[in-house]
mmCIF file of C-alpha atoms in Angstrom:
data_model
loop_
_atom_site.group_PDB
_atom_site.id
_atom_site.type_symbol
_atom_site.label_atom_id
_atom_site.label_comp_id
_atom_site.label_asym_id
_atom_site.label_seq_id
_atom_site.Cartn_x
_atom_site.Cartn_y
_atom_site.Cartn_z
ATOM 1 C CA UNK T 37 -11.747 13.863 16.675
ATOM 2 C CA UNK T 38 -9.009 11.763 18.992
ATOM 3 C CA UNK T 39 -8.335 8.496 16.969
ATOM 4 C CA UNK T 40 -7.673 6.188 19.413
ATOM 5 C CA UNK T 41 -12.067 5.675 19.626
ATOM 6 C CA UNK T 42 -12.280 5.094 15.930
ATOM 7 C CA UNK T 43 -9.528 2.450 15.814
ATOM 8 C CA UNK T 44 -11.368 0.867 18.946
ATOM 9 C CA UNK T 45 -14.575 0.731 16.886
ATOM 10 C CA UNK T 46 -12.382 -0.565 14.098
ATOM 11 C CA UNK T 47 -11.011 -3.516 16.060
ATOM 12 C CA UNK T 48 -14.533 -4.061 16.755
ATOM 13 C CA UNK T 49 -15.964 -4.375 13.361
ATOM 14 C CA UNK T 50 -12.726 -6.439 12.655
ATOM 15 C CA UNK T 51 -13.563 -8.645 15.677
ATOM 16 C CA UNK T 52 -17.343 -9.212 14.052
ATOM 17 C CA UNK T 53 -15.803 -10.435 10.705
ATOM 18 C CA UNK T 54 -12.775 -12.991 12.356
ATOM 19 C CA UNK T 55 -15.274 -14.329 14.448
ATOM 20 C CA UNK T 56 -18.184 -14.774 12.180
ATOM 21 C CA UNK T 57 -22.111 -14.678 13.300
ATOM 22 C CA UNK T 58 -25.483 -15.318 12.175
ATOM 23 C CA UNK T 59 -27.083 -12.820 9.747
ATOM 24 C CA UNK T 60 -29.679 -11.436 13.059
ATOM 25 C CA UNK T 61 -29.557 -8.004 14.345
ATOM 26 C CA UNK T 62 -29.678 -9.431 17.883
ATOM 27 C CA UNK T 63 -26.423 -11.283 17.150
ATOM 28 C CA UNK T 64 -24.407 -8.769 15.074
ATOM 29 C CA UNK T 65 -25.531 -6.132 17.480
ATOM 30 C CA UNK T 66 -23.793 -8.205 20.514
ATOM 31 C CA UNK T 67 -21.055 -9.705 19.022
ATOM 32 C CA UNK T 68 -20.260 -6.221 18.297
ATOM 33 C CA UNK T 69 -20.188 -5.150 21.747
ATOM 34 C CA UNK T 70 -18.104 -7.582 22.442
ATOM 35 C CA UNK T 71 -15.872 -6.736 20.494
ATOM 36 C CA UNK T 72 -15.597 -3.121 21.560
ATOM 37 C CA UNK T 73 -15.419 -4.165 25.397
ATOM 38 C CA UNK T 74 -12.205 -5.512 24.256
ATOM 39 C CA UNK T 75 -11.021 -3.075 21.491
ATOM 40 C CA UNK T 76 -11.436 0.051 23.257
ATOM 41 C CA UNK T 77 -9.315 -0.724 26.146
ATOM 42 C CA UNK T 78 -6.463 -1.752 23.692
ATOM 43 C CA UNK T 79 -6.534 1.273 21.373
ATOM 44 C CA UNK T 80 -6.195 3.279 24.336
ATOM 45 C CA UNK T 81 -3.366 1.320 25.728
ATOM 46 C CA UNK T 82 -1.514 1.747 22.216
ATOM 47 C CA UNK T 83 -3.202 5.329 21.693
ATOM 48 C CA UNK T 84 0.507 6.863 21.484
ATOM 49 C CA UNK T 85 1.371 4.703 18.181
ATOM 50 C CA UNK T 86 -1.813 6.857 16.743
ATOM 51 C CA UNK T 87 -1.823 10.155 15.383
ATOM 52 C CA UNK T 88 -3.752 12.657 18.267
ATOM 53 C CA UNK T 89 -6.640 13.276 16.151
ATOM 54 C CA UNK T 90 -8.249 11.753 12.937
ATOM 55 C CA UNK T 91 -10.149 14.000 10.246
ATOM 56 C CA UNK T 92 -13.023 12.749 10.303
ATOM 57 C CA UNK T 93 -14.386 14.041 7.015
ATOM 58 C CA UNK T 94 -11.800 13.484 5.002
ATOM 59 C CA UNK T 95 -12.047 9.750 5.947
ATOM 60 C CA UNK T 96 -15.520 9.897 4.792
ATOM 61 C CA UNK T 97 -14.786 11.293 1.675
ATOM 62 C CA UNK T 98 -11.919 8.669 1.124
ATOM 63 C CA UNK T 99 -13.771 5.892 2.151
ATOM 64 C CA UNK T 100 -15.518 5.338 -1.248
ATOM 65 C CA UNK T 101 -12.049 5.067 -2.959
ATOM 66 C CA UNK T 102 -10.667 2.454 -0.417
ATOM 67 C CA UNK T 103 -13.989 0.689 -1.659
ATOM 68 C CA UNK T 104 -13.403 0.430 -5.043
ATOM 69 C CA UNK T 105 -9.470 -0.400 -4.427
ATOM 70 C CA UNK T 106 -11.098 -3.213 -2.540
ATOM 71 C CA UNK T 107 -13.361 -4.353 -5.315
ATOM 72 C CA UNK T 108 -10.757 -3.752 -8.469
ATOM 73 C CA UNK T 109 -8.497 -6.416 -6.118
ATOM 74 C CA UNK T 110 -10.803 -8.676 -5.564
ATOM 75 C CA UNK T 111 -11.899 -8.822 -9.240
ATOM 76 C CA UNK T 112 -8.045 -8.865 -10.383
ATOM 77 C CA UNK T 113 -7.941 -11.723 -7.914
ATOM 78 C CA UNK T 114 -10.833 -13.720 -9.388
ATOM 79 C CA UNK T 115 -9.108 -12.990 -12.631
ATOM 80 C CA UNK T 116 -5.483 -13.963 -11.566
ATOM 81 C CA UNK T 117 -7.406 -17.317 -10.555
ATOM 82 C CA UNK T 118 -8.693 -18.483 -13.213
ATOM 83 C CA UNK T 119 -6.332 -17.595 -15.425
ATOM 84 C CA UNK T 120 -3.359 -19.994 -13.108
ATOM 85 C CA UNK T 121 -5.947 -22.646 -12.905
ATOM 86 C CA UNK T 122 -5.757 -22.814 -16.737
ATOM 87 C CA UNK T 123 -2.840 -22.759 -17.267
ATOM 88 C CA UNK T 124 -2.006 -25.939 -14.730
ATOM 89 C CA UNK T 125 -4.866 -27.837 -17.104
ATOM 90 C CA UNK T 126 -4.000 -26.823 -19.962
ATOM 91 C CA UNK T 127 -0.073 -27.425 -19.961
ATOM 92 C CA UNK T 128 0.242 -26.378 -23.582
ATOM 93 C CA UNK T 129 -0.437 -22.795 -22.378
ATOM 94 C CA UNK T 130 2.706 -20.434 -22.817
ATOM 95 C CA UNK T 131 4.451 -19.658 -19.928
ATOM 96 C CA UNK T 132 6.547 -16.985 -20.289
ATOM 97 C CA UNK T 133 8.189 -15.592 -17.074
ATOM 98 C CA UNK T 134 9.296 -12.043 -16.993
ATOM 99 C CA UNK T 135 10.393 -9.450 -14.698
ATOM 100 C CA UNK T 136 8.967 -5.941 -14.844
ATOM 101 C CA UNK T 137 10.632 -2.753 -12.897
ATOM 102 C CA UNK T 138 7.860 -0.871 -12.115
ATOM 103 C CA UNK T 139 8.442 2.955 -11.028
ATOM 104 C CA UNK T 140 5.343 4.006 -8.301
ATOM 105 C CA UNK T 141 3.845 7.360 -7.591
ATOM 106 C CA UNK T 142 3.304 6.605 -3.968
ATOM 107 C CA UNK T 143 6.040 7.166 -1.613
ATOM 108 C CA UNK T 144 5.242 6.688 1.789
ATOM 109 C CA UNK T 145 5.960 3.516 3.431
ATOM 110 C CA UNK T 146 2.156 2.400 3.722
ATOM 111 C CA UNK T 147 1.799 2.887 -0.013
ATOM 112 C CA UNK T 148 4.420 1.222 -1.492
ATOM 113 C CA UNK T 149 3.669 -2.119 0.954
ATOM 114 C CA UNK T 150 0.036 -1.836 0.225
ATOM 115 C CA UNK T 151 1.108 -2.387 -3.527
ATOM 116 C CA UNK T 152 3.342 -4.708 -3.597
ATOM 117 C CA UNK T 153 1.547 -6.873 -0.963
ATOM 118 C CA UNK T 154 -1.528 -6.465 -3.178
ATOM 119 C CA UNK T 155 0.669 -7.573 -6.654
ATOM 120 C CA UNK T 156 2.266 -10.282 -4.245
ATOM 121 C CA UNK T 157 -1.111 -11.469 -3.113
ATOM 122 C CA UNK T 158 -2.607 -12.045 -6.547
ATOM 123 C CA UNK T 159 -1.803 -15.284 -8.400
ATOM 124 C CA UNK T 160 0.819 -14.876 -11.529
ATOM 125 C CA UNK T 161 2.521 -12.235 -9.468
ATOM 126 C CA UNK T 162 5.072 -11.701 -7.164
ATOM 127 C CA UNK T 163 6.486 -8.388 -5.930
ATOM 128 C CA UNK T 164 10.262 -9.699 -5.596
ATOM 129 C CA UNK T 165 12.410 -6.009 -4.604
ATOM 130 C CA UNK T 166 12.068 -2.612 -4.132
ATOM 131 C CA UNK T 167 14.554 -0.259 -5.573
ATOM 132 C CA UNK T 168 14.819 3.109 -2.692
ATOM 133 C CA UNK T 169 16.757 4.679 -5.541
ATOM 134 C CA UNK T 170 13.627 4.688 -8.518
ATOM 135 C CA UNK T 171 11.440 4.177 -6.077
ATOM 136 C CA UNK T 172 10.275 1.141 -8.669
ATOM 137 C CA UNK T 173 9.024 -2.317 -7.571
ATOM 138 C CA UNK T 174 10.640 -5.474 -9.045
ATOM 139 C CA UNK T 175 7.391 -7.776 -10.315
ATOM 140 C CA UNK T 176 7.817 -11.271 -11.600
ATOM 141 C CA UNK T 177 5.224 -12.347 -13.823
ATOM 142 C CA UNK T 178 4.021 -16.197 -15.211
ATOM 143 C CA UNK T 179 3.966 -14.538 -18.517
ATOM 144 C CA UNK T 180 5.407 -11.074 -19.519
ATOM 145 C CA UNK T 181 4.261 -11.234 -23.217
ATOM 146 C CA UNK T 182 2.226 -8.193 -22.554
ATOM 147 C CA UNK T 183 4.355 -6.310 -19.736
ATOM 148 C CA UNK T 184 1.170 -3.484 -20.206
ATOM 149 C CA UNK T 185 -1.748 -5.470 -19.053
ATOM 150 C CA UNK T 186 0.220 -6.410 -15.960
ATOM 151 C CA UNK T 187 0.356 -2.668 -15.312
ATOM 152 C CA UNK T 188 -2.612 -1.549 -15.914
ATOM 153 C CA UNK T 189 -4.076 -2.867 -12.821
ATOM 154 C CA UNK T 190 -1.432 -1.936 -10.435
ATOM 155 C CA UNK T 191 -1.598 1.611 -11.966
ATOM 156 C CA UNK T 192 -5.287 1.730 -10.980
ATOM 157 C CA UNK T 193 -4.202 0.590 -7.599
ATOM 158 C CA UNK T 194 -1.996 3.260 -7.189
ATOM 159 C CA UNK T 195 -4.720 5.990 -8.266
ATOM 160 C CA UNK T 196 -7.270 4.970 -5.704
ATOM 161 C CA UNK T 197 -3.990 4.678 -2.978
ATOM 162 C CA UNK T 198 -3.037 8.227 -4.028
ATOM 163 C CA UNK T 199 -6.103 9.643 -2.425
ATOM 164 C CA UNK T 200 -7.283 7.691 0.539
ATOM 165 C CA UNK T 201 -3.472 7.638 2.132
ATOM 166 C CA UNK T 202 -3.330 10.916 0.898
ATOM 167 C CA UNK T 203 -0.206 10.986 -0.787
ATOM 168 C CA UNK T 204 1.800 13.960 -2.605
ATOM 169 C CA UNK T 205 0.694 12.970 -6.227
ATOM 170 C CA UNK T 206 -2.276 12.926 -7.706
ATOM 171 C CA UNK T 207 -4.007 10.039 -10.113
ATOM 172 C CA UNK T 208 -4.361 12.225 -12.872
ATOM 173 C CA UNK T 209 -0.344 12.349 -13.110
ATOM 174 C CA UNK T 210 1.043 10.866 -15.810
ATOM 175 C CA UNK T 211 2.910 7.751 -14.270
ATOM 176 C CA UNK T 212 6.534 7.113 -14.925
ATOM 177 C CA UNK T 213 7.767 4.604 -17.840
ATOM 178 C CA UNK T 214 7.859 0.518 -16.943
ATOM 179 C CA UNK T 215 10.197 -1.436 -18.145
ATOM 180 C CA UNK T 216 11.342 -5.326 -18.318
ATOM 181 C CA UNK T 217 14.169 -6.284 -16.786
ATOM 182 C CA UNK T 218 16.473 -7.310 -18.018
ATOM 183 C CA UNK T 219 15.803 -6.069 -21.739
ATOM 184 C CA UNK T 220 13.754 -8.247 -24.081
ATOM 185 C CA UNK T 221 14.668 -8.247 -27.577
ATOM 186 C CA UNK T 222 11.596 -9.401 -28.609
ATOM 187 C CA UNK T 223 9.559 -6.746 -26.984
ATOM 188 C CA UNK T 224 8.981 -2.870 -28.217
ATOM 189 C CA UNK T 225 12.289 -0.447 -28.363
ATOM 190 C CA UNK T 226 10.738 1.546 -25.229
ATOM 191 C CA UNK T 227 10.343 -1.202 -22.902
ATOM 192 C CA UNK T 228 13.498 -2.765 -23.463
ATOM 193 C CA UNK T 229 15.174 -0.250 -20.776
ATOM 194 C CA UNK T 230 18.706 1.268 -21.673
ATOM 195 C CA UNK T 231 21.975 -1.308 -21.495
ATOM 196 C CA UNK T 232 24.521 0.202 -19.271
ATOM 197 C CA UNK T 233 28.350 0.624 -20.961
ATOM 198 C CA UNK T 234 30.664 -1.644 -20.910
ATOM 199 C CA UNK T 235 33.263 -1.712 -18.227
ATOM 200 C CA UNK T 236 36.059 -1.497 -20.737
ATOM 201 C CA UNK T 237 34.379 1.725 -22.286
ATOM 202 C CA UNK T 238 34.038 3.610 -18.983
ATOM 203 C CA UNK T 239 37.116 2.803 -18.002
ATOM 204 C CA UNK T 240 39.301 3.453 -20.329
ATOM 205 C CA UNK T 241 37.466 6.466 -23.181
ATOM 206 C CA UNK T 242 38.935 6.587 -26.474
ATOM 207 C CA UNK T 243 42.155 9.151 -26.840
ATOM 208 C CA UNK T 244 41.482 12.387 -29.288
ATOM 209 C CA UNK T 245 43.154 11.648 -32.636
ATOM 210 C CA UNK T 246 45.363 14.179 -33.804
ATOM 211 C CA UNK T 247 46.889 14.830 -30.476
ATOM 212 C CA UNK T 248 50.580 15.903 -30.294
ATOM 213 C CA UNK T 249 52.919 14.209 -27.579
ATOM 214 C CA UNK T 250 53.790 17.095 -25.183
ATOM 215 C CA UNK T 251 56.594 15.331 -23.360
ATOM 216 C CA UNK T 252 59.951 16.601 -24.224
ATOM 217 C CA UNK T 253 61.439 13.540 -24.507
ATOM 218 C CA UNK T 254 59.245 12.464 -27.272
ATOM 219 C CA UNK T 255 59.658 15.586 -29.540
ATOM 220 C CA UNK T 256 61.755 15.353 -33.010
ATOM 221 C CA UNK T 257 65.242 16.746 -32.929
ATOM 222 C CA UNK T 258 64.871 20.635 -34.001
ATOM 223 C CA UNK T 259 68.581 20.445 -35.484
ATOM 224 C CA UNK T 260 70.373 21.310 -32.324
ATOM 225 C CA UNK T 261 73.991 20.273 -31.098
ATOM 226 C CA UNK T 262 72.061 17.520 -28.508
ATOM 227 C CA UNK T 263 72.952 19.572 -25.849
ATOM 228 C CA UNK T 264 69.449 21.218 -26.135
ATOM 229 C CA UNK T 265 71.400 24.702 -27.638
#
């Protein structure tokens, strides 16, 4: 099926929720007209930023996953809420910030901005970088005591994003290590990350011991007449 109709009837629905209406069938029914009088006509104006065609059934069968990223962010937002709004009346709360480099399964463009705008958009968090090289999103948390239960919802995130943007992994991957950054003494060995070298110590490595000069300058006189006979 050609896309450009299903993103018109997209901008339609879209055009029912921004511009609100009375719960009637009458009303829904012709506000949604509306807005396809005027979403058609653009879709097919800006039909070449669209793929040709759209499967249609494998949108179906994603949709249910795009509905229960929606609802596992909206909960995480309700959540998120609360928990800042106690913390600002209840100033004796510990506030711990932390940053937490967080390597992601997804790799297309789509997927890595629909999870960090999803972290950014949830109170507490802040998606501040992403690293091209890991692939791994720089989060700043309002308290990093427990870098794991940060995680745990953006790795569900990143399952249901796997399948409805249809990316090359799978959810039932195992997900690469997180880490805090920089290390945390106080947290576990294996989320502390590994401390690069010192400057000094790649520079300049230790010499072998035991090694024998080899310039002839600096070897001991053999007994000769110093005219090297």
């Amino acid at each position: 099926m050609r896309r450009w109709p299903v993103i018109g009837v997209g901008f339609a629905a879209l055009w029912v929720l921004v511009r609100g209406v009375d719960l009637a069938a009458d009303a829904v029914l012709a506000r949604f007209l509306t807005g396809l009088a005027v979403g058609l006509p653009v879709a097919f104006v800006f039909r070449r930023l669209y793929a040709d065609e759209i499967d249609v059934r494998r949108f179906l069968r994603t949709l249910p996953y795009v509905g229960l990223y929606v609802l596992v962010f909206l909960r995480e937002i309700v959540v998120a809420n609360l928990d800042v709004a106690y913390r600002v009346l209840a100033p004796s709360s510990p506030i711990e910030p932390q940053v937490i480099l967080v390597p992601l399964r997804v790799e297309t463009e789509l997927g890595v901005t629909t999870i960090a705008n999803s972290i950014t958009i949830t109170p507490g968090t802040i998606t501040l970088d992403h690293d091209p090289d890991q692939n791994a999103l720089y989060v700043h948390v309002i308290d990093g005591r427990d870098p794991a239960a940060i995680v745990d919802p953006i790795r569900t995130w990143e399952d249901y994003a796997l399948v409805f943007l249809d990316e090359k992994h799978a959810p039932g991957e195992p997900a690469p290590e997180f880490r805090v950054h920089p290390p945390d003494e106080h947290l576990p060995p294996e989320l502390r990350g590994s401390e690069p070298a010192s400057e000094s110590e790649a520079e300049s490595p230790p010499e072998p011991r035991g090694s024998e000069p080899t310039d002839a300058r600096e070897r001991p006189d053999d007994g000769g007449d110093g005219d090297g006979r």
